[in-house]
Coordinates of C-alpha atoms in Angstrom, one line a residue:
M1 CA -12.7 -25.1 -7.3
G2 CA -10.3 -28.0 -7.0
G3 CA -8.6 -26.9 -3.8
L4 CA -8.2 -23.2 -4.9
R5 CA -9.1 -20.7 -2.3
E6 CA -12.1 -18.4 -2.8
L7 CA -11.2 -15.1 -4.4
A8 CA -12.1 -11.8 -2.8
A9 CA -14.2 -9.4 -4.8
S10 CA -12.5 -6.4 -6.4
F11 CA -13.3 -2.9 -5.0
V12 CA -12.5 0.7 -5.6
A13 CA -10.0 1.9 -2.9
P14 CA -11.3 4.9 -0.9
G15 CA -9.6 8.3 -1.7
P16 CA -7.2 10.1 0.7
C17 CA -8.6 11.8 3.7
G18 CA -5.7 14.1 4.6
V19 CA -3.0 16.3 3.1
A20 CA 0.5 17.2 4.3
V21 CA 3.0 19.6 2.8
R22 CA 6.4 20.7 4.0
D23 CA 8.7 23.7 3.5
R24 CA 12.1 24.6 4.9
L25 CA 12.5 27.4 7.5
K26 CA 15.3 29.4 6.0
H27 CA 17.5 32.2 7.3
L28 CA 16.8 31.4 11.0
T29 CA 18.9 33.5 13.4
A30 CA 20.8 32.0 16.4
Q31 CA 18.1 33.4 18.6
D32 CA 15.3 31.7 16.6
E33 CA 17.0 28.4 16.8
G34 CA 17.6 28.8 20.6
V35 CA 13.9 29.5 21.2
L36 CA 12.8 26.5 19.1
R37 CA 15.2 24.2 20.9
A38 CA 14.0 25.5 24.3
V39 CA 10.3 25.2 23.5
G40 CA 10.8 21.7 21.9
A41 CA 12.8 20.4 24.9
Y42 CA 10.3 21.8 27.4
Q43 CA 7.2 20.5 25.7
G44 CA 9.0 17.2 24.9
A45 CA 9.6 16.6 28.6
L46 CA 5.9 17.2 29.3
A47 CA 5.0 14.8 26.5
S48 CA 7.3 12.1 28.0
R49 CA 5.8 12.6 31.4
D50 CA 2.3 12.3 30.0
L51 CA 3.1 9.2 28.0
K52 CA 4.5 7.5 31.2
V53 CA 1.3 8.3 33.1
R54 CA -0.9 7.0 30.2
C55 CA 1.0 3.7 29.9
A56 CA 0.7 3.2 33.7
E57 CA -3.0 3.6 33.5
G58 CA -3.3 0.8 30.9
L59 CA -6.9 -0.4 30.4
E60 CA -8.1 1.8 33.2
H61 CA -8.0 4.9 31.1
G62 CA -11.2 6.9 30.7
A63 CA -12.5 10.4 30.3
R64 CA -11.9 11.2 33.9
T65 CA -8.2 10.3 33.9
W66 CA -7.8 12.2 30.5
S67 CA -9.3 15.3 32.0
A68 CA -7.0 15.1 35.0
R69 CA -3.9 14.8 32.9
K70 CA -5.0 17.7 30.7
R71 CA -5.6 19.9 33.7
E72 CA -2.2 19.1 35.0
L73 CA -0.5 19.9 31.7
T74 CA -2.5 23.1 31.3
G75 CA -1.1 24.6 34.5
V76 CA 2.5 24.3 33.2
S77 CA 1.9 25.2 29.5
S78 CA -1.5 26.2 28.0
S79 CA -4.8 24.5 27.3
R80 CA -4.1 24.1 23.6
I81 CA -0.6 22.7 24.1
A82 CA -2.0 20.3 26.7
G83 CA -4.6 19.1 24.3
A84 CA -2.1 18.5 21.6
I85 CA 0.2 16.6 23.9
T86 CA -2.6 14.3 25.3
K87 CA -3.9 13.6 21.8
A88 CA -0.4 12.6 20.6
T89 CA 0.0 10.4 23.7
H90 CA -3.2 8.6 22.9
D91 CA -2.2 8.1 19.3
Q92 CA 1.1 6.6 20.3
W93 CA -0.4 4.3 22.9
A94 CA -3.0 3.1 20.3
L95 CA -0.2 2.4 17.8
A96 CA 1.7 0.4 20.3
R97 CA -1.4 -1.7 21.0
R98 CA -1.9 -2.4 17.3
C99 CA 1.7 -3.4 16.9
Q100 CA 1.4 -5.7 20.0
A101 CA -1.6 -7.4 18.4
A102 CA 0.3 -7.9 15.1
Y103 CA 3.2 -9.4 17.0
I104 CA 0.9 -11.9 18.7
R105 CA -0.5 -12.9 15.3
T106 CA 3.0 -13.4 14.0
L107 CA 3.9 -15.6 16.9
D108 CA 0.7 -17.6 16.4
A109 CA 1.6 -18.3 12.8
G110 CA 5.1 -19.4 13.7
I111 CA 4.0 -21.7 16.4
R112 CA 1.4 -23.4 14.2
T113 CA 4.0 -24.0 11.5
L114 CA 6.5 -25.4 13.9
R115 CA 4.0 -27.7 15.5
H116 CA 2.9 -29.0 12.1
R117 CA 6.4 -29.7 10.9
L118 CA 7.6 -31.2 14.1
S119 CA 4.6 -33.6 14.0
L120 CA 5.7 -35.0 10.6
P121 CA 8.3 -37.8 10.2
L122 CA 11.8 -36.7 9.2
G123 CA 12.2 -36.1 5.5
T124 CA 8.5 -35.9 4.7
P125 CA 8.2 -33.9 1.5
G126 CA 6.2 -30.7 1.5
T127 CA 3.5 -29.4 -0.8
K128 CA 2.6 -26.1 -2.3
R129 CA 0.1 -25.6 0.6
A130 CA 2.2 -26.7 3.6
A131 CA 5.8 -27.4 4.5
G132 CA 7.1 -30.9 5.0
G133 CA 9.1 -32.5 7.8
Y134 CA 12.6 -31.5 8.9
R135 CA 15.6 -33.0 7.2
S136 CA 17.6 -34.3 10.1
K137 CA 17.4 -35.0 13.8
S138 CA 19.6 -32.0 14.6
E139 CA 17.3 -29.6 12.7
W140 CA 14.3 -31.2 14.4
F141 CA 15.9 -30.6 17.8
R142 CA 16.8 -27.0 17.1
K143 CA 13.3 -26.2 15.9
S144 CA 11.8 -27.8 19.0
R145 CA 13.9 -25.4 21.1
R146 CA 12.7 -22.6 19.0
L147 CA 9.1 -23.7 19.5
A148 CA 9.6 -23.5 23.2
A149 CA 11.1 -20.0 22.9
L150 CA 8.2 -18.8 20.7
E151 CA 5.6 -20.2 23.1
A152 CA 7.3 -18.3 26.0
R153 CA 7.3 -15.1 24.0
H154 CA 3.6 -15.7 23.1
T155 CA 2.6 -16.2 26.7
A156 CA 4.4 -13.0 27.8
A157 CA 2.9 -11.0 24.9
V158 CA -0.6 -12.2 25.6
G159 CA -0.2 -11.4 29.3
D160 CA 0.9 -7.8 28.4
W161 CA -2.1 -7.5 26.0
Q162 CA -4.6 -8.6 28.6
A163 CA -3.1 -6.3 31.2
G164 CA -2.9 -3.4 28.9
R165 CA 0.9 -3.0 29.1
V166 CA 2.7 -1.5 26.2
R167 CA 6.4 -0.6 25.7
V168 CA 7.0 2.7 24.0
V169 CA 10.2 4.6 23.4
R170 CA 9.9 8.3 22.6
G171 CA 12.5 8.9 20.0
G172 CA 12.4 5.3 18.6
K173 CA 13.7 2.0 19.8
R174 CA 16.0 1.7 16.8
L175 CA 17.7 5.0 17.6
L176 CA 18.0 4.0 21.2
N177 CA 19.8 0.8 20.3
T178 CA 22.1 2.7 18.0
R179 CA 23.7 4.2 21.2
H180 CA 25.4 0.8 21.7
H181 CA 26.7 0.6 18.1
L182 CA 28.0 4.1 17.4
T183 CA 31.0 2.7 15.4
E184 CA 28.8 0.8 13.0
A185 CA 26.4 3.8 12.6
R186 CA 29.4 6.1 12.0
L187 CA 28.2 8.5 14.8
T188 CA 30.0 10.1 17.7
E189 CA 28.3 10.3 21.1
D190 CA 27.6 14.0 20.7
E191 CA 26.0 13.4 17.2
W192 CA 23.9 10.6 18.6
R193 CA 22.8 12.7 21.6
E194 CA 21.8 15.6 19.3
R195 CA 19.7 13.3 17.2
W196 CA 18.1 11.6 20.2
E197 CA 17.1 14.9 21.8
A198 CA 15.7 16.3 18.5
E199 CA 13.5 13.2 18.1
R200 CA 12.1 13.6 21.6
W201 CA 11.2 17.3 21.1
F202 CA 7.5 18.3 20.8
L203 CA 6.9 21.2 18.5
A204 CA 3.4 20.5 17.1
A205 CA -0.1 22.0 17.4
D206 CA -3.5 20.9 16.2
G207 CA -5.6 23.1 14.0
E208 CA -8.8 24.9 15.2
S209 CA -11.5 26.0 12.8
G210 CA -12.7 29.5 13.4
K211 CA -9.5 30.7 14.9
R212 CA -7.3 33.2 13.2
F213 CA -5.4 31.5 10.3
G214 CA -6.7 28.1 11.6
N215 CA -4.2 27.7 14.4
E216 CA -3.6 29.7 17.6
T217 CA -0.5 27.9 18.9
I218 CA 1.7 27.8 15.7
R219 CA 0.3 30.5 13.4
V220 CA 1.3 31.0 9.8
T221 CA -0.1 34.0 8.1
D222 CA -1.0 34.4 4.4
T223 CA 2.3 36.3 3.9
G224 CA 4.3 33.4 5.3
E225 CA 5.1 34.8 8.8
V226 CA 5.5 32.1 11.4
S227 CA 4.8 32.8 15.1
I228 CA 4.6 30.4 18.1
K229 CA 2.6 30.7 21.3
L230 CA 5.2 30.2 24.1
P231 CA 4.5 28.1 27.2
A232 CA 4.0 30.0 30.4
P233 CA 7.5 29.3 31.9
L234 CA 9.1 30.5 28.6
A235 CA 7.0 33.6 28.1
H236 CA 10.1 35.8 28.8
L237 CA 11.5 34.8 25.4
A238 CA 8.6 36.4 23.5
N239 CA 9.3 39.2 21.0
A240 CA 5.7 39.9 20.1
R241 CA 2.5 40.6 22.0
H242 CA 0.5 38.0 23.9
G243 CA 3.5 35.8 24.7
R244 CA 4.3 35.0 21.1
Y245 CA 7.6 34.6 19.3
T246 CA 7.8 35.5 15.6
L247 CA 10.5 33.8 13.5
T248 CA 12.5 35.6 10.9
A249 CA 11.9 32.9 8.4
R250 CA 9.1 33.0 5.8
I251 CA 7.1 30.1 4.5
A252 CA 5.9 29.6 0.9
F253 CA 4.6 26.1 0.2
A254 CA 5.5 25.3 -3.4
H255 CA 3.2 22.2 -3.4
R256 CA -0.5 22.8 -2.7
G257 CA 0.3 26.3 -1.7
A258 CA -3.0 27.7 -3.2
E259 CA -5.0 25.1 -1.3
W260 CA -3.2 25.9 1.9
A261 CA -3.7 29.6 1.4
D262 CA -7.5 29.1 0.8
R263 CA -7.8 27.3 4.1
I264 CA -6.0 29.8 6.3
I265 CA -7.7 32.8 4.7
A266 CA -11.0 31.1 5.6
N267 CA -9.8 30.4 9.1
R268 CA -10.1 26.6 8.6
A269 CA -8.1 24.2 10.8
V270 CA -4.5 23.5 9.8
A271 CA -2.1 21.5 12.0
Y272 CA 1.6 22.3 12.1
R273 CA 4.8 20.5 13.1
I274 CA 8.3 21.9 13.4
H275 CA 11.2 19.5 13.4
L276 CA 15.0 19.6 12.9
N277 CA 16.9 17.4 10.5
T278 CA 20.2 16.9 12.4
E279 CA 22.0 15.3 9.5
R280 CA 21.5 18.4 7.3
G281 CA 21.2 20.9 10.1
R282 CA 17.9 22.3 8.6
W283 CA 14.6 23.2 10.2
Y284 CA 11.3 22.2 8.5
L285 CA 7.6 23.1 9.0
T286 CA 5.0 20.6 8.0
A287 CA 1.3 21.7 7.5
S288 CA -1.5 19.1 7.4
W289 CA -5.2 19.2 7.2
Q290 CA -8.2 16.9 6.6
R291 CA -10.3 16.6 3.6
P292 CA -14.0 15.8 3.5
A293 CA -14.8 12.3 2.7
V294 CA -15.3 11.9 -1.1
Q295 CA -17.6 9.3 -2.4
T296 CA -15.6 6.8 -4.6
I297 CA -16.8 6.2 -8.1
P298 CA -18.8 3.0 -8.8
L299 CA -16.8 0.0 -9.9
E300 CA -18.6 -0.1 -13.3
T301 CA -17.7 3.6 -13.9
A302 CA -14.1 2.8 -13.2
R303 CA -14.2 -0.1 -15.7
A304 CA -15.9 1.9 -18.5
R305 CA -12.7 3.1 -20.3
G306 CA -10.5 0.1 -19.7
M307 CA -7.9 -0.5 -17.1
I308 CA -4.2 -0.6 -16.5
G309 CA -3.1 -3.7 -14.6
V310 CA 0.0 -3.3 -12.4
D311 CA 2.1 -6.1 -11.0
T312 CA 4.3 -4.9 -8.1
N313 CA 7.8 -6.4 -7.9
A314 CA 10.9 -5.9 -6.0
D315 CA 12.5 -3.5 -8.5
H316 CA 9.8 -2.4 -10.9
F317 CA 6.1 -2.1 -11.7
A318 CA 5.0 -4.2 -14.7
A319 CA 2.0 -2.5 -16.3
Y320 CA -0.2 -3.4 -19.2
R321 CA -3.2 -1.5 -20.7
L322 CA -6.4 -3.4 -21.4
D323 CA -9.6 -2.3 -23.0
R324 CA -13.0 -2.7 -21.3
H325 CA -13.4 -6.2 -22.8
G326 CA -10.1 -7.4 -21.2
N327 CA -8.0 -7.4 -24.4
P328 CA -4.4 -6.3 -24.1
V329 CA -3.6 -3.0 -26.0
G330 CA -0.2 -2.0 -27.1
E331 CA 3.1 -3.0 -25.5
P332 CA 4.0 -3.8 -21.8
H333 CA 5.4 -1.0 -19.8
R334 CA 7.9 -1.2 -16.9
F335 CA 8.6 1.5 -14.4
G336 CA 11.8 0.7 -12.4
Y337 CA 12.9 1.7 -8.9
D338 CA 15.7 0.9 -6.5
L339 CA 14.7 0.0 -2.9
S340 CA 18.3 -0.1 -1.6
G341 CA 19.8 2.7 0.5
T342 CA 18.2 5.0 3.0
A343 CA 14.5 5.3 3.7
G344 CA 14.4 8.7 2.1
H345 CA 16.0 7.3 -1.1
R346 CA 13.5 4.4 -1.2
D347 CA 10.6 6.7 -0.7
A348 CA 11.8 9.0 -3.5
Q349 CA 12.2 6.0 -5.9
I350 CA 8.7 4.9 -5.2
R351 CA 7.3 8.4 -5.8
H352 CA 9.2 8.8 -9.1
A353 CA 8.0 5.4 -10.4
L354 CA 4.3 6.1 -9.4
T355 CA 4.5 9.5 -11.1
R356 CA 5.6 8.0 -14.4
L357 CA 2.9 5.3 -14.1
I358 CA 0.1 7.8 -13.4
N359 CA 1.3 10.1 -16.2
W360 CA 1.1 7.2 -18.7
A361 CA -2.4 6.3 -17.4
V362 CA -3.6 9.9 -18.0
R363 CA -2.1 9.9 -21.5
V364 CA -3.8 6.7 -22.6
G365 CA -7.2 7.9 -21.2
V366 CA -8.1 5.1 -18.8
A367 CA -10.2 5.9 -15.7
A368 CA -8.6 3.5 -13.2
I369 CA -5.5 1.4 -12.3
G370 CA -5.8 -2.1 -11.1
I371 CA -3.3 -3.3 -8.5
E372 CA -3.0 -6.2 -6.1
D373 CA -4.2 -5.8 -2.5
L374 CA -0.9 -7.1 -1.2
D375 CA -0.3 -7.8 2.5
F376 CA 2.8 -9.8 3.4
T377 CA 2.1 -9.6 7.2
T378 CA 1.7 -13.4 7.5
E379 CA 4.3 -14.2 4.8
K380 CA 7.5 -13.0 6.5
T381 CA 7.9 -15.6 9.2
R382 CA 11.1 -17.6 9.2
E383 CA 9.2 -20.8 10.1
K384 CA 7.1 -20.6 6.9
H385 CA 9.9 -20.1 4.4
G386 CA 12.7 -21.8 6.3
S387 CA 16.2 -21.2 4.8
R388 CA 14.8 -19.0 1.9
K389 CA 16.4 -16.0 3.5
R390 CA 16.6 -14.0 0.3
F391 CA 12.9 -14.5 -0.4
R392 CA 12.0 -13.3 3.1
Q393 CA 14.2 -10.3 2.6
L394 CA 12.6 -9.6 -0.8
I395 CA 9.0 -9.5 0.6
S396 CA 10.1 -7.7 3.7
G397 CA 11.7 -4.9 1.6
M398 CA 8.5 -4.2 -0.4
P399 CA 6.8 -1.2 1.1
T400 CA 3.2 -2.4 0.4
G401 CA 1.5 -0.2 2.9
K402 CA 3.3 3.0 1.9
L403 CA 3.0 2.1 -1.8
K404 CA -0.8 1.8 -1.6
A405 CA -1.2 5.0 0.4
R406 CA 0.9 7.0 -2.0
L407 CA -0.7 5.5 -5.1
V408 CA -4.2 6.3 -3.9
S409 CA -3.3 9.9 -3.0
M410 CA -1.3 10.6 -6.1
A411 CA -3.9 9.0 -8.4
A412 CA -6.7 11.0 -6.8
E413 CA -5.0 14.2 -7.8
Q414 CA -5.2 13.1 -11.5
G415 CA -8.8 11.9 -11.2
L416 CA -7.9 8.2 -11.4
A417 CA -9.5 5.5 -9.4
I418 CA -7.6 2.6 -7.8
V419 CA -9.2 -0.9 -8.1
A420 CA -7.8 -3.4 -5.6
V421 CA -8.0 -7.1 -6.5
D422 CA -7.2 -10.3 -4.9
P423 CA -3.6 -11.2 -5.6
A424 CA -4.1 -15.0 -5.6
Y425 CA -2.7 -16.9 -8.6
T426 CA -2.2 -13.8 -10.7
S427 CA 1.4 -14.6 -11.6
M428 CA 0.8 -18.3 -12.2
W429 CA -2.4 -17.9 -14.3
G430 CA -1.0 -14.9 -16.1
A431 CA 2.1 -16.8 -17.2
Q432 CA -0.1 -19.8 -18.1
H433 CA -2.6 -18.0 -20.3
W434 CA -0.9 -14.8 -21.6
Q435 CA 2.9 -15.0 -21.6
K436 CA 3.4 -17.3 -24.6
P437 CA 0.5 -16.1 -26.9
L438 CA 1.8 -12.5 -26.6
T439 CA 5.4 -13.2 -27.1
T440 CA 6.7 -12.3 -30.6
P441 CA 10.1 -11.7 -32.1
H442 CA 9.6 -8.0 -31.4
R443 CA 7.9 -8.3 -28.0
K444 CA 9.5 -10.0 -25.0
M445 CA 6.8 -10.9 -22.4
S446 CA 8.0 -11.6 -18.9
R447 CA 6.0 -13.4 -16.2
H448 CA 5.4 -10.1 -14.5
D449 CA 4.0 -8.5 -17.7
A450 CA 1.6 -11.4 -18.0
A451 CA 0.6 -11.0 -14.3
G452 CA -0.2 -7.3 -15.1
I453 CA -2.7 -8.6 -17.7
A454 CA -4.2 -11.0 -15.2
I455 CA -4.6 -8.2 -12.6
G456 CA -6.2 -5.9 -15.1
R457 CA -8.7 -8.6 -16.2
R458 CA -9.6 -9.4 -12.7
A459 CA -10.2 -5.7 -12.0
L460 CA -12.4 -5.5 -15.0
G461 CA -14.5 -8.4 -13.8
H462 CA -13.3 -10.9 -16.4
S463 CA -11.7 -14.2 -15.7
V464 CA -7.9 -14.4 -16.1
R465 CA -8.1 -17.3 -18.7
R466 CA -8.0 -16.3 -22.3
R467 CA -10.9 -17.2 -24.6
T468 CA -10.9 -20.7 -26.0
A469 CA -9.0 -21.3 -29.2
P470 CA -10.8 -22.0 -32.5
P471 CA -12.2 -25.5 -32.9
P472 CA -9.3 -27.9 -33.5
H473 CA -11.3 -30.4 -35.6
D474 CA -12.6 -30.3 -39.1
R475 CA -16.2 -29.4 -37.9
S476 CA -17.0 -26.9 -35.3
D477 CA -19.8 -28.9 -33.7
R478 CA -17.2 -31.4 -32.3
A479 CA -15.4 -29.1 -30.0
G480 CA -17.8 -26.1 -29.6
H481 CA -17.3 -22.5 -30.4
R482 CA -15.1 -19.8 -29.0
T483 CA -16.4 -18.0 -25.9
A484 CA -17.7 -14.5 -26.3
Q485 CA -15.5 -11.6 -25.3
A486 CA -17.6 -8.5 -25.8
E487 CA -20.9 -7.3 -24.6
P488 CA -24.1 -8.4 -26.5
G489 CA -24.7 -4.9 -27.9
D490 CA -21.2 -4.4 -29.4
R491 CA -20.6 -4.4 -33.1
G492 CA -18.4 -7.2 -34.3
R493 CA -19.2 -9.3 -31.3
E494 CA -17.9 -12.8 -31.3
G495 CA -20.5 -15.4 -30.4
T496 CA -21.6 -18.9 -31.0
C497 CA -22.9 -20.0 -34.3
P498 CA -26.5 -21.2 -34.3
P499 CA -26.9 -24.9 -34.9
T500 CA -28.1 -26.1 -38.3
T501 CA -31.2 -28.3 -38.1
D502 CA -34.2 -29.2 -40.2
R503 CA -36.5 -27.6 -37.7
P504 CA -38.6 -24.8 -39.2
P505 CA -38.6 -21.5 -37.3
G506 CA -40.7 -21.9 -34.2
G507 CA -41.3 -25.6 -34.8
P508 CA -40.5 -28.5 -32.5
P509 CA -37.0 -29.9 -32.2
P510 CA -36.2 -32.8 -34.6
S511 CA -35.9 -36.2 -33.2
G512 CA -32.7 -38.3 -33.7
K513 CA -29.6 -37.1 -35.5
R514 CA -29.4 -33.9 -37.5
K515 CA -29.9 -34.4 -41.2
R516 CA -27.8 -32.9 -43.9
E517 CA -28.4 -32.3 -47.6
P518 CA -26.4 -34.5 -50.0
S519 CA -22.9 -33.2 -50.4
A520 CA -21.8 -31.7 -53.7
S521 CA -19.4 -33.4 -56.0
N522 CA -15.7 -33.2 -55.3
T523 CA -14.9 -31.0 -58.3
V524 CA -16.8 -28.4 -60.2
R525 CA -16.3 -30.3 -63.4
D526 CA -18.3 -33.3 -62.1
A527 CA -21.1 -31.2 -60.7
P528 CA -24.3 -31.1 -62.8
S529 CA -25.1 -27.8 -64.4
T530 CA -28.5 -27.7 -62.7
H531 CA -27.0 -27.8 -59.2
Q532 CA -27.8 -24.7 -57.1
W533 CA -24.9 -23.8 -54.9
V534 CA -26.0 -23.0 -51.3
Q535 CA -23.6 -21.9 -48.6
D536 CA -23.6 -24.3 -45.7
S537 CA -24.5 -22.5 -42.5
L538 CA -21.8 -24.4 -40.7
M539 CA -19.3 -22.2 -42.6
C540 CA -20.3 -19.1 -40.7
T541 CA -18.0 -17.9 -37.9
G542 CA -19.2 -16.2 -34.9

């Protein structure tokens, strides 16, 4: 393909496999908050101890060591709490291993780029596929020092990976480092301490199918009553039977409340987590449960009613609707968002933009949304983009993973499928083939709008390139006919015009050049009255 990389096939993204809803615990008394703090701190200390033991085991972990840890925790809490703590420990250790592997891959990419650029003569120009040499001797020297540093980090990281060592901070490494920069974070030491302790608490319980209301440790009834099974050393704080503490707050999930109520009435498993937002001073309860795996619709079914192609950008979604033949319909749509500010603000902006996009897709009646399968994991390295700091910040700030997860889950609620396509060349080919033809005095087409068309066409199975223009010469047989756009069975289909020959139907092909009838006179006045006018078959259009 002339140096172009092979494009991956489009596919329908699998639907969500879990649900999480949250509600605030209102009107808690001082005694309620004291009990929650005591239970969270006690179980958090157990979780920290168990994580330390698990990290020390490394690759030697097995069913036997897991059972031993769980038995030890059961003696100081309960069997269910011990199971929840050990499961959370394993999940955290596995996440740290995945992050370690990603870090090694990033170092590999940086080392390869540095070695390539250092091997080139100074001032060697780069290409679209690879960077060139460095501009000066001083830059070459600095990059050689950086190569040595990256190789040392790579050696240490590979050694940790092979030995099974991970470095995990309960509460978060970022919050831990904030302790040394309280002035920049606008926090006092007491405020930081409160946030640090709250992040290290453990107030969570896994659901159990068949148990009353789907959870024995943190139980929420159909009337919204919340009660907690206290650990054995804190059983004296109980205000209900069987060592339980009942909170004064009541829960009423506004979102998916009916679905949650159906589960707990049927005693199906629901997991709960209680946490404190120290900035607002509010307590929240999060309920989560798994959904059965739903078979995704076939790709042809998703393409049946057309597609909406969406180009993801730093500040907006550029979307264009296409019919099932790949033809743009209507005007381009843009759904803006602002990714500055706090993580909560960015998340809210993404949700709001996706909501408007999905509502528009439902109104126009399409069955699927096409979006690029973006992954900037290997694109963020400083070695690849050099001094293009703003571009690195741009791609680093795009929450591609969270965006895909949210889009799939939100679209599934409206019965829409998500078709993921290869992102290669969509912006370049979209601008080349669609931006100028669709620009009118009343429609301003941007490069991103054209990329949305390219994404939608690729999701529909069509090539990005537009159909060929009408023949540029005086006779159509010199340049060929336009390519077909519709299916063979569609009315009004545009196809090639059959050639005009002297061959009778079913007869052998003629030899030599095609013969034509003598042309008519230039004017009607000169034509003989006996001439019979016959429409030339070359005048037909496909």
